[in-house]
Amino acid sequence: MKALVLIDIQKGFEDIEYWGGNRNNPEAEQRAQELLEYFRAKSWPVYHVQHCSTNPKSPLRPEATGNALNELVKPLETEPVYTKTVNSAFIGTPLEEVLKSTQQQDLVMAGLTTDHCVSTSVRMAANLGFEVTLIEDATATFDKVDRNGKRYDAQLIHETAIASLDGEFALIQTLEEFLDSIDN
């Protein structure tokens, strides 16, 4: 049985200007919803992770409306929500302990943003001994500007983050590939 870990799919990521002015994969939340519905239909475990920023300007700070999880992936009462203040879903949360105590070794992960909390959580999950599948079209990120003012397009950031994870830390699949691999 696989377990789904949805990372930081929060309303605050709708503030595209705050995060860099451009975002790739505008369908990421929709793909995450489809993935979530599949897991629920199978009665497989689902875990939500919510970033509670300590930055007083962040749309993800606890008192901000952007801290709320996106309605498309709203947790059921039976689905735990773990809050964190750092990039990893495993630091400051009981997620690792819960997964190991229930012998869930096979994780499917998706969320926001590809190059920050998703990448960090996938890497850490693999380093902790979990088998990870990352659903690449249920993740997204934003443009980045380096210290010299050079802008990097969100799609490039997304693709390089995915490429860095592929094979060493996770099996990378689209939602369609994942569903095909499970149902066949």
Coordinates of N, CA, C and O in Angstrom, one line a residue:
M1 N 0.8 -1.2 0.0 CA 0.0 0.0 0.0 C 0.9 1.2 0.0 O 1.9 1.3 0.7
K2 N 0.5 2.2 -0.8 CA 1.2 3.5 -0.9 C 0.6 4.5 0.1 O -0.6 4.4 0.4
A3 N 1.4 5.5 0.5 CA 0.9 6.6 1.3 C 1.1 7.9 0.5 O 2.2 8.1 -0.1
L4 N 0.1 8.8 0.5 CA 0.3 10.1 -0.2 C 0.7 11.1 0.8 O 0.1 11.3 1.9
V5 N 1.7 11.9 0.4 CA 2.1 13.1 1.2 C 2.0 14.3 0.3 O 2.7 14.5 -0.7
L6 N 1.0 15.2 0.7 CA 0.8 16.4 -0.1 C 1.5 17.5 0.7 O 1.2 17.8 1.9
I7 N 2.3 18.3 0.1 CA 3.2 19.2 0.7 C 2.8 20.7 0.3 O 2.8 21.1 -0.8
D8 N 2.4 21.4 1.3 CA 2.2 22.9 1.2 C 1.3 23.3 0.1 O 1.6 24.4 -0.6
I9 N 0.2 22.7 -0.2 CA -0.7 23.1 -1.2 C -1.6 24.1 -0.6 O -2.7 23.8 -0.1
Q10 N -1.2 25.3 -0.5 CA -1.8 26.4 0.3 C -2.2 27.6 -0.5 O -1.6 27.9 -1.6
K11 N -3.2 28.3 -0.1 CA -3.8 29.4 -0.8 C -2.7 30.6 -1.0 O -2.8 31.3 -2.0
G12 N -1.8 30.7 -0.1 CA -0.8 31.7 -0.2 C 0.1 31.6 -1.5 O 0.7 32.6 -1.9
F13 N 0.1 30.5 -2.1 CA 0.9 30.3 -3.4 C 0.1 30.9 -4.6 O 0.6 30.9 -5.7
E14 N -1.1 31.3 -4.3 CA -1.8 32.0 -5.4 C -1.3 33.5 -5.6 O -1.6 34.1 -6.6
D15 N -0.5 34.0 -4.6 CA 0.1 35.3 -4.7 C 1.3 35.2 -5.5 O 2.5 35.2 -5.0
I16 N 1.2 35.1 -6.8 CA 2.3 34.9 -7.8 C 3.3 36.0 -7.7 O 4.5 35.7 -7.8
E17 N 2.9 37.2 -7.5 CA 3.9 38.3 -7.5 C 4.8 38.1 -6.3 O 6.0 38.4 -6.4
Y18 N 4.3 37.7 -5.1 CA 5.1 37.6 -3.9 C 6.2 36.5 -4.2 O 7.3 36.7 -3.7
W19 N 5.9 35.5 -4.9 CA 6.8 34.3 -5.1 C 7.7 34.4 -6.3 O 8.6 33.6 -6.4
G20 N 7.6 35.4 -7.1 CA 8.5 35.6 -8.2 C 8.0 36.1 -9.5 O 8.7 36.3 -10.4
G21 N 6.6 36.3 -9.6 CA 6.1 36.9 -10.8 C 5.7 36.0 -11.9 O 5.0 36.4 -12.8
N22 N 6.1 34.8 -11.8 CA 5.7 33.8 -12.9 C 5.7 32.4 -12.3 O 6.6 32.1 -11.4
R23 N 4.8 31.6 -12.7 CA 4.7 30.2 -12.1 C 4.5 29.3 -13.3 O 3.8 29.6 -14.3
N24 N 5.1 28.1 -13.1 CA 4.9 27.1 -14.1 C 3.7 26.2 -13.7 O 3.2 26.4 -12.5
N25 N 3.2 25.3 -14.5 CA 2.2 24.3 -14.2 C 1.0 24.8 -13.4 O 0.8 24.4 -12.3
P26 N 0.2 25.6 -14.0 CA -1.0 26.2 -13.3 C -2.0 25.1 -13.0 O -2.9 25.3 -12.2
E27 N -1.8 23.9 -13.5 CA -2.7 22.8 -13.2 C -2.3 21.9 -12.1 O -2.9 20.9 -11.8
A28 N -1.2 22.3 -11.4 CA -0.6 21.4 -10.3 C -1.6 21.0 -9.2 O -1.7 19.9 -8.8
E29 N -2.4 22.0 -8.8 CA -3.3 21.7 -7.7 C -4.5 20.8 -8.2 O -4.9 20.0 -7.4
Q30 N -4.9 21.0 -9.4 CA -5.9 20.1 -10.0 C -5.4 18.7 -10.1 O -6.1 17.7 -9.8
R31 N -4.1 18.5 -10.5 CA -3.5 17.1 -10.6 C -3.4 16.6 -9.2 O -3.7 15.4 -9.0
A32 N -3.0 17.4 -8.2 CA -3.0 16.9 -6.8 C -4.3 16.5 -6.3 O -4.5 15.5 -5.6
Q33 N -5.4 17.2 -6.7 CA -6.7 16.8 -6.3 C -7.1 15.5 -6.9 O -7.7 14.6 -6.2
E34 N -6.8 15.3 -8.2 CA -7.1 14.0 -8.8 C -6.3 12.8 -8.1 O -6.8 11.8 -7.9
L35 N -5.1 13.1 -7.8 CA -4.2 12.1 -7.1 C -4.9 11.8 -5.7 O -5.0 10.6 -5.3
L36 N -5.3 12.9 -5.0 CA -5.9 12.7 -3.7 C -7.2 11.9 -3.8 O -7.4 11.0 -3.0
E37 N -8.0 12.2 -4.8 CA -9.3 11.4 -5.0 C -9.0 10.0 -5.3 O -9.7 9.1 -4.8
Y38 N -7.9 9.7 -6.0 CA -7.5 8.3 -6.3 C -7.2 7.6 -5.0 O -7.6 6.4 -4.7
F39 N -6.4 8.2 -4.1 CA -6.0 7.6 -2.9 C -7.2 7.4 -2.0 O -7.3 6.4 -1.3
R40 N -8.1 8.3 -1.9 CA -9.3 8.2 -1.1 C -10.1 7.1 -1.6 O -10.7 6.3 -0.8
A41 N -10.3 6.9 -2.9 CA -11.1 5.8 -3.5 C -10.5 4.5 -3.1 O -11.2 3.5 -3.0
K42 N -9.2 4.4 -3.0 CA -8.5 3.1 -2.7 C -8.4 2.9 -1.1 O -8.0 1.9 -0.7
S43 N -8.8 4.0 -0.4 CA -8.7 3.9 1.1 C -7.2 3.8 1.5 O -6.9 3.2 2.5
W44 N -6.3 4.4 0.8 CA -4.9 4.4 1.1 C -4.7 5.7 2.0 O -5.4 6.7 1.9
P45 N -3.7 5.6 2.8 CA -3.4 6.7 3.7 C -3.0 8.0 3.0 O -2.2 8.0 2.0
V46 N -3.4 9.1 3.6 CA -3.1 10.5 3.1 C -2.6 11.3 4.2 O -3.2 11.4 5.3
Y47 N -1.6 12.1 4.0 CA -1.0 13.0 5.0 C -0.8 14.4 4.3 O -0.3 14.4 3.2
H48 N -1.3 15.4 5.0 CA -1.1 16.8 4.5 C 0.0 17.5 5.3 O 0.0 17.3 6.5
V49 N 0.8 18.3 4.6 CA 1.8 19.1 5.3 C 1.5 20.5 5.0 O 1.2 20.9 3.8
Q50 N 1.6 21.4 6.0 CA 1.2 22.8 5.9 C 2.4 23.6 6.4 O 2.8 23.5 7.5
H51 N 2.9 24.5 5.6 CA 4.0 25.4 6.0 C 3.4 26.6 6.8 O 2.5 27.3 6.3
C52 N 4.0 26.8 7.9 CA 3.6 27.9 8.8 C 4.8 28.8 8.9 O 5.7 28.6 9.8
S53 N 5.0 29.7 8.0 CA 6.2 30.6 7.8 C 6.4 31.4 9.1 O 5.4 32.0 9.7
T54 N 7.7 31.6 9.4 CA 8.0 32.5 10.5 C 8.4 33.9 10.0 O 8.6 34.8 10.7
N55 N 8.3 34.0 8.6 CA 8.6 35.3 8.0 C 7.3 36.2 8.1 O 6.3 35.8 7.6
P56 N 7.4 37.3 8.8 CA 6.2 38.2 9.0 C 5.6 38.7 7.8 O 4.4 39.1 7.8
K57 N 6.3 38.7 6.6 CA 5.7 39.1 5.4 C 5.1 38.0 4.5 O 4.5 38.3 3.5
S58 N 5.4 36.8 4.9 CA 4.9 35.7 4.1 C 3.4 35.5 4.0 O 2.8 35.5 5.1
P59 N 2.9 35.1 2.9 CA 1.4 34.8 2.8 C 1.2 33.4 3.5 O 0.0 33.1 3.7
L60 N 2.2 32.7 3.9 CA 2.1 31.4 4.6 C 2.2 31.5 6.1 O 2.1 30.5 6.7
R61 N 2.3 32.7 6.6 CA 2.4 32.8 8.1 C 1.1 32.4 8.7 O 0.0 32.5 8.0
P62 N 1.1 31.8 9.9 CA -0.1 31.2 10.5 C -1.3 32.1 10.5 O -2.4 31.7 10.3
E63 N -1.1 33.4 10.8 CA -2.3 34.3 10.9 C -2.8 34.8 9.5 O -3.8 35.5 9.5
A64 N -2.1 34.5 8.4 CA -2.5 35.0 7.1 C -3.5 34.1 6.5 O -3.5 32.9 6.7
T65 N -4.4 34.6 5.7 CA -5.4 33.8 5.0 C -4.8 32.8 4.0 O -5.3 31.7 3.8
G66 N -3.6 33.2 3.5 CA -2.9 32.3 2.6 C -2.3 31.1 3.3 O -1.9 30.1 2.6
N67 N -2.3 31.0 4.6 CA -1.8 29.8 5.3 C -2.8 28.6 5.1 O -2.3 27.5 5.1
A68 N -4.0 28.9 4.8 CA -5.0 27.8 4.6 C -4.6 26.9 3.5 O -4.1 27.3 2.5
L69 N -5.0 25.6 3.7 CA -4.8 24.6 2.6 C -5.8 24.9 1.5 O -6.9 25.4 1.7
N70 N -5.3 24.7 0.2 CA -6.2 24.9 -0.9 C -7.4 24.1 -0.9 O -7.3 22.9 -0.5
E71 N -8.5 24.6 -1.2 CA -9.8 23.9 -1.2 C -9.8 22.7 -2.0 O -10.5 21.7 -1.7
L72 N -9.1 22.6 -3.1 CA -9.0 21.4 -4.0 C -8.5 20.2 -3.2 O -8.8 19.1 -3.6
V73 N -7.7 20.4 -2.2 CA -7.1 19.3 -1.5 C -7.4 19.4 0.0 O -6.7 18.9 0.8
K74 N -8.6 19.9 0.3 CA -9.0 20.1 1.7 C -9.0 18.7 2.4 O -9.6 17.8 1.9
P75 N -8.3 18.6 3.5 CA -8.2 17.4 4.2 C -9.6 16.9 4.8 O -10.4 17.7 5.3
L76 N -9.8 15.6 4.8 CA -10.9 15.0 5.6 C -10.5 15.0 7.0 O -9.3 15.0 7.4
E77 N -11.5 14.9 7.9 CA -11.2 14.8 9.3 C -10.2 13.6 9.7 O -9.5 13.7 10.7
T78 N -10.3 12.6 8.9 CA -9.4 11.4 9.2 C -8.0 11.5 8.6 O -7.2 10.7 8.8
E79 N -7.8 12.6 7.9 CA -6.4 12.8 7.2 C -5.6 13.8 8.1 O -6.0 15.0 8.2
P80 N -4.5 13.3 8.6 CA -3.7 14.2 9.5 C -3.1 15.4 8.7 O -2.7 15.2 7.5
V81 N -3.0 16.5 9.4 CA -2.3 17.7 8.8 C -1.1 18.0 9.8 O -1.3 18.2 11.0
Y82 N 0.1 18.0 9.2 CA 1.3 18.3 10.0 C 1.8 19.6 9.6 O 2.0 19.9 8.4
T83 N 2.0 20.5 10.6 CA 2.5 21.8 10.3 C 4.0 21.9 10.5 O 4.5 21.2 11.4
K84 N 4.7 22.7 9.7 CA 6.1 22.8 9.8 C 6.5 24.3 9.6 O 5.7 25.1 9.1
T85 N 7.7 24.6 10.0 CA 8.2 25.9 9.8 C 9.5 26.0 9.0 O 10.1 27.0 8.7
V86 N 10.0 24.8 8.5 CA 11.1 24.7 7.7 C 10.8 23.9 6.4 O 9.6 23.5 6.2
N87 N 11.7 23.8 5.5 CA 11.4 23.2 4.2 C 11.0 21.7 4.3 O 10.2 21.2 3.5
S88 N 11.6 20.9 5.2 CA 11.3 19.5 5.2 C 10.1 19.1 5.9 O 9.8 19.6 7.0
A89 N 9.3 18.2 5.3 CA 8.1 17.7 6.0 C 8.4 16.8 7.2 O 7.5 16.5 7.9
F90 N 9.7 16.5 7.3 CA 10.1 15.5 8.4 C 10.7 16.2 9.6 O 11.0 15.5 10.6
I91 N 11.0 17.5 9.5 CA 11.6 18.2 10.6 C 10.6 18.9 11.4 O 9.8 19.7 10.8
G92 N 10.5 18.6 12.7 CA 9.5 19.3 13.5 C 8.1 18.7 13.4 O 7.2 19.3 13.9
T93 N 8.0 17.6 12.7 CA 6.7 16.9 12.6 C 6.8 15.5 13.0 O 8.0 14.9 12.9
P94 N 5.8 14.8 13.3 CA 5.9 13.3 13.6 C 5.7 12.5 12.3 O 5.5 11.3 12.5
L95 N 5.8 13.1 11.1 CA 5.6 12.3 9.9 C 6.4 11.0 9.8 O 5.9 10.0 9.5
E96 N 7.7 11.1 10.0 CA 8.6 10.0 9.9 C 8.2 8.9 10.9 O 8.0 7.7 10.5
E97 N 7.9 9.3 12.1 CA 7.5 8.3 13.1 C 6.2 7.6 12.8 O 6.1 6.4 12.9
V98 N 5.2 8.4 12.3 CA 3.9 7.8 12.0 C 4.1 6.9 10.8 O 3.5 5.8 10.8
L99 N 4.8 7.3 9.8 CA 5.0 6.4 8.6 C 5.7 5.1 9.0 O 5.3 4.0 8.6
K100 N 6.7 5.2 9.8 CA 7.5 4.0 10.2 C 6.6 3.1 11.1 O 6.7 1.9 11.0
S101 N 5.9 3.7 12.0 CA 5.1 2.9 13.0 C 4.0 2.2 12.3 O 3.5 1.2 12.8
T102 N 3.5 2.7 11.2 CA 2.5 2.0 10.4 C 3.0 1.2 9.2 O 2.3 0.8 8.4
Q103 N 4.4 1.1 9.2 CA 5.1 0.3 8.2 C 4.8 0.8 6.8 O 4.6 0.0 5.9
Q104 N 4.6 2.1 6.6 CA 4.4 2.6 5.3 C 5.7 3.1 4.7 O 6.3 4.1 5.2
Q105 N 6.3 2.4 3.7 CA 7.6 2.6 3.2 C 7.5 3.2 1.8 O 8.5 3.8 1.3
D106 N 6.3 3.1 1.1 CA 6.2 3.5 -0.3 C 5.4 4.8 -0.3 O 4.2 4.8 -0.2
L107 N 6.1 5.9 -0.5 CA 5.4 7.3 -0.5 C 5.2 7.8 -1.9 O 6.1 7.7 -2.8
V108 N 4.1 8.5 -2.1 CA 3.8 9.3 -3.3 C 3.8 10.7 -2.8 O 3.0 11.0 -1.9
M109 N 4.5 11.6 -3.5 CA 4.6 13.0 -3.0 C 4.2 13.9 -4.1 O 4.5 13.7 -5.3
A110 N 3.7 15.1 -3.7 CA 3.3 16.1 -4.6 C 3.2 17.4 -3.8 O 3.0 17.3 -2.6
G111 N 3.2 18.6 -4.5 CA 3.0 19.8 -3.7 C 3.7 21.0 -4.3 O 4.2 21.0 -5.4
L112 N 3.9 22.0 -3.4 CA 4.5 23.2 -3.7 C 5.6 23.6 -2.7 O 5.5 23.2 -1.5
T113 N 6.7 24.1 -3.1 CA 7.1 24.3 -4.5 C 8.2 23.3 -4.8 O 8.8 22.8 -3.9
T114 N 8.3 23.0 -6.1 CA 9.2 21.9 -6.6 C 10.6 22.0 -6.0 O 11.1 21.0 -5.5
D115 N 11.2 23.2 -6.1 CA 12.6 23.4 -5.7 C 12.8 23.7 -4.3 O 14.0 23.7 -3.9
H116 N 11.8 23.9 -3.5 CA 12.0 24.1 -2.1 C 11.5 23.0 -1.2 O 12.2 22.0 -1.0
C117 N 10.3 23.1 -0.7 CA 9.8 22.1 0.2 C 9.6 20.7 -0.4 O 9.8 19.7 0.3
V118 N 9.2 20.7 -1.6 CA 9.0 19.4 -2.3 C 10.3 18.7 -2.4 O 10.5 17.5 -2.0
S119 N 11.3 19.3 -3.0 CA 12.6 18.8 -3.2 C 13.3 18.4 -1.9 O 13.8 17.2 -1.7
T120 N 13.2 19.2 -0.9 CA 13.8 18.9 0.4 C 13.1 17.7 1.1 O 13.8 16.8 1.6
S121 N 11.8 17.7 1.0 CA 11.1 16.6 1.6 C 11.3 15.2 0.9 O 11.5 14.2 1.5
V122 N 11.4 15.3 -0.4 CA 11.7 14.1 -1.2 C 13.1 13.6 -0.9 O 13.3 12.4 -0.6
R123 N 14.0 14.5 -0.9 CA 15.4 14.1 -0.6 C 15.5 13.4 0.8 O 16.2 12.4 1.0
M124 N 14.9 14.1 1.8 CA 14.9 13.6 3.1 C 14.2 12.2 3.3 O 14.7 11.3 4.0
A125 N 13.1 12.1 2.6 CA 12.4 10.8 2.7 C 13.2 9.7 2.1 O 13.3 8.6 2.7
A126 N 13.9 9.9 1.0 CA 14.8 8.9 0.4 C 15.9 8.6 1.4 O 16.3 7.5 1.6
N127 N 16.5 9.7 2.0 CA 17.6 9.5 2.9 C 17.2 8.7 4.2 O 18.0 8.0 4.8
L128 N 15.9 8.8 4.5 CA 15.4 8.1 5.7 C 15.0 6.7 5.3 O 14.5 5.9 6.2
G129 N 15.1 6.3 4.1 CA 14.9 4.9 3.7 C 13.5 4.6 3.0 O 13.2 3.5 2.7
F130 N 12.8 5.7 2.8 CA 11.5 5.5 2.1 C 11.7 5.4 0.6 O 12.6 6.0 0.0
E131 N 10.8 4.7 -0.1 CA 10.7 4.6 -1.5 C 9.8 5.8 -1.9 O 8.7 5.8 -1.4
V132 N 10.2 6.6 -2.8 CA 9.4 7.8 -3.1 C 9.1 7.9 -4.6 O 10.0 7.7 -5.5
T133 N 7.9 8.2 -4.9 CA 7.5 8.5 -6.3 C 7.0 10.0 -6.2 O 6.2 10.3 -5.4
L134 N 7.6 10.8 -7.1 CA 7.2 12.2 -7.1 C 6.3 12.4 -8.4 O 6.8 12.1 -9.5
I135 N 5.1 13.0 -8.2 CA 4.2 13.2 -9.3 C 4.6 14.6 -9.9 O 4.2 15.6 -9.3
E136 N 5.3 14.7 -11.0 CA 5.9 15.9 -11.4 C 4.9 16.9 -11.9 O 5.1 18.1 -11.8
D137 N 3.7 16.5 -12.4 CA 2.7 17.5 -12.9 C 1.7 17.8 -11.8 O 0.8 18.6 -12.0
A138 N 2.0 17.4 -10.5 CA 1.2 17.8 -9.4 C 2.2 18.6 -8.5 O 2.0 18.7 -7.3
T139 N 3.2 19.2 -9.1 CA 4.1 20.1 -8.4 C 4.3 21.4 -9.3 O 4.0 21.3 -10.5
A140 N 4.7 22.4 -8.7 CA 5.0 23.7 -9.5 C 5.9 24.6 -8.7 O 6.1 24.4 -7.5
T141 N 6.5 25.6 -9.4 CA 7.3 26.5 -8.7 C 7.2 27.9 -9.4 O 6.4 28.1 -10.3
F142 N 8.1 28.8 -9.0 CA 8.0 30.2 -9.5 C 9.4 30.6 -10.1 O 10.4 29.9 -9.8
D143 N 9.4 31.7 -10.8 CA 10.7 32.3 -11.3 C 11.6 32.5 -10.1 O 11.1 32.8 -9.0
K144 N 12.9 32.5 -10.3 CA 13.8 32.8 -9.3 C 14.8 33.9 -9.8 O 15.1 33.8 -11.0
V145 N 15.2 34.7 -9.0 CA 16.2 35.8 -9.4 C 17.4 35.6 -8.5 O 17.3 35.5 -7.3
D146 N 18.6 35.5 -9.1 CA 19.8 35.2 -8.4 C 20.3 36.5 -7.8 O 19.8 37.6 -8.0
R147 N 21.4 36.4 -7.0 CA 21.9 37.6 -6.3 C 22.4 38.7 -7.2 O 22.6 39.8 -6.8
N148 N 22.7 38.4 -8.5 CA 23.1 39.4 -9.5 C 21.9 39.9 -10.3 O 22.2 40.7 -11.3
G149 N 20.7 39.5 -10.0 CA 19.6 40.0 -10.7 C 19.1 39.2 -11.9 O 18.2 39.6 -12.6
K150 N 19.8 38.1 -12.2 CA 19.4 37.3 -13.3 C 18.2 36.5 -13.0 O 18.1 35.8 -12.0
R151 N 17.2 36.5 -13.9 CA 15.9 35.8 -13.7 C 16.0 34.5 -14.4 O 16.4 34.3 -15.5
Y152 N 15.5 33.4 -13.6 CA 15.4 32.1 -14.2 C 14.0 31.7 -14.2 O 13.2 31.8 -13.2
D153 N 13.5 31.2 -15.4 CA 12.1 30.9 -15.6 C 11.7 29.7 -14.7 O 12.4 28.8 -14.5
A154 N 10.4 29.8 -14.3 CA 9.8 28.8 -13.4 C 9.9 27.4 -14.0 O 10.2 26.5 -13.3
Q155 N 9.7 27.3 -15.3 CA 9.7 26.0 -15.9 C 11.1 25.4 -15.8 O 11.3 24.2 -15.6
L156 N 12.1 26.2 -16.1 CA 13.5 25.8 -16.0 C 13.8 25.3 -14.5 O 14.4 24.3 -14.3
I157 N 13.4 26.1 -13.6 CA 13.6 25.8 -12.2 C 13.0 24.5 -11.8 O 13.6 23.6 -11.2
H158 N 11.7 24.3 -12.3 CA 11.0 23.1 -12.0 C 11.7 21.9 -12.7 O 11.9 20.8 -12.0
E159 N 12.1 22.0 -13.9 CA 12.7 20.9 -14.6 C 14.1 20.5 -14.0 O 14.4 19.3 -13.9
T160 N 14.9 21.5 -13.6 CA 16.2 21.1 -13.0 C 16.0 20.5 -11.6 O 16.8 19.6 -11.3
A161 N 15.0 21.0 -10.9 CA 14.7 20.4 -9.6 C 14.3 18.9 -9.8 O 14.8 18.0 -9.1
I162 N 13.4 18.7 -10.7 CA 13.0 17.3 -11.0 C 14.2 16.4 -11.5 O 14.3 15.3 -11.0
A163 N 15.0 17.0 -12.4 CA 16.1 16.2 -12.9 C 17.1 15.9 -11.7 O 17.7 14.8 -11.8
S164 N 17.2 16.7 -10.8 CA 18.1 16.5 -9.6 C 17.6 15.4 -8.7 O 18.4 14.7 -8.1
L165 N 16.3 15.2 -8.7 CA 15.7 14.1 -7.9 C 15.6 12.8 -8.6 O 15.6 11.7 -7.9
D166 N 15.5 12.8 -9.9 CA 15.2 11.6 -10.7 C 16.2 10.5 -10.5 O 17.4 10.8 -10.7
G167 N 15.8 9.4 -10.1 CA 16.6 8.2 -10.0 C 17.3 8.1 -8.7 O 17.4 7.0 -8.1
E168 N 18.0 9.1 -8.2 CA 18.7 9.0 -6.9 C 17.8 9.1 -5.7 O 18.0 8.5 -4.7
F169 N 16.8 10.0 -5.8 CA 15.9 10.2 -4.6 C 14.5 9.8 -4.9 O 13.8 9.5 -3.9
A170 N 14.1 9.7 -6.1 CA 12.7 9.4 -6.4 C 12.5 8.8 -7.8 O 13.3 9.1 -8.7
L171 N 11.4 8.1 -7.9 CA 10.9 7.8 -9.3 C 10.0 8.9 -9.7 O 9.1 9.3 -8.9
I172 N 10.3 9.5 -10.8 CA 9.5 10.7 -11.3 C 8.5 10.2 -12.3 O 8.8 9.5 -13.2
Q173 N 7.2 10.5 -12.0 CA 6.1 10.1 -12.9 C 5.1 11.3 -13.1 O 5.0 12.1 -12.1
T174 N 4.4 11.3 -14.2 CA 3.3 12.2 -14.3 C 2.1 11.5 -13.6 O 2.2 10.3 -13.3
L175 N 1.1 12.2 -13.4 CA -0.1 11.6 -12.8 C -0.6 10.4 -13.6 O -0.9 9.3 -13.2
E176 N -0.7 10.6 -14.9 CA -1.1 9.6 -15.9 C -0.3 8.4 -15.8 O -0.7 7.2 -15.7
E177 N 1.1 8.6 -15.8 CA 2.0 7.4 -15.7 C 1.8 6.7 -14.4 O 1.8 5.4 -14.4
F178 N 1.6 7.4 -13.3 CA 1.4 6.8 -12.0 C 0.2 5.9 -12.0 O 0.2 4.8 -11.6
L179 N -0.9 6.5 -12.5 CA -2.2 5.8 -12.5 C -2.1 4.6 -13.4 O -2.6 3.5 -13.0
D180 N -1.5 4.7 -14.5 CA -1.3 3.6 -15.4 C -0.5 2.5 -14.8 O -0.8 1.3 -14.9
S181 N 0.6 2.8 -14.0 CA 1.4 1.8 -13.4 C 0.7 1.1 -12.3 O 1.0 -0.1 -12.0
I182 N -0.2 1.8 -11.6 CA -0.9 1.1 -10.5 C -2.1 0.3 -11.1 O -2.3 -0.8 -10.6
D183 N -2.8 0.7 -12.0 CA -3.9 0.0 -12.5 C -3.6 -1.1 -13.5 O -4.5 -1.8 -13.9
N184 N -2.4 -1.2 -13.9 CA -2.0 -2.3 -14.9 C -1.1 -3.3 -14.2 O -0.6 -3.2 -13.3

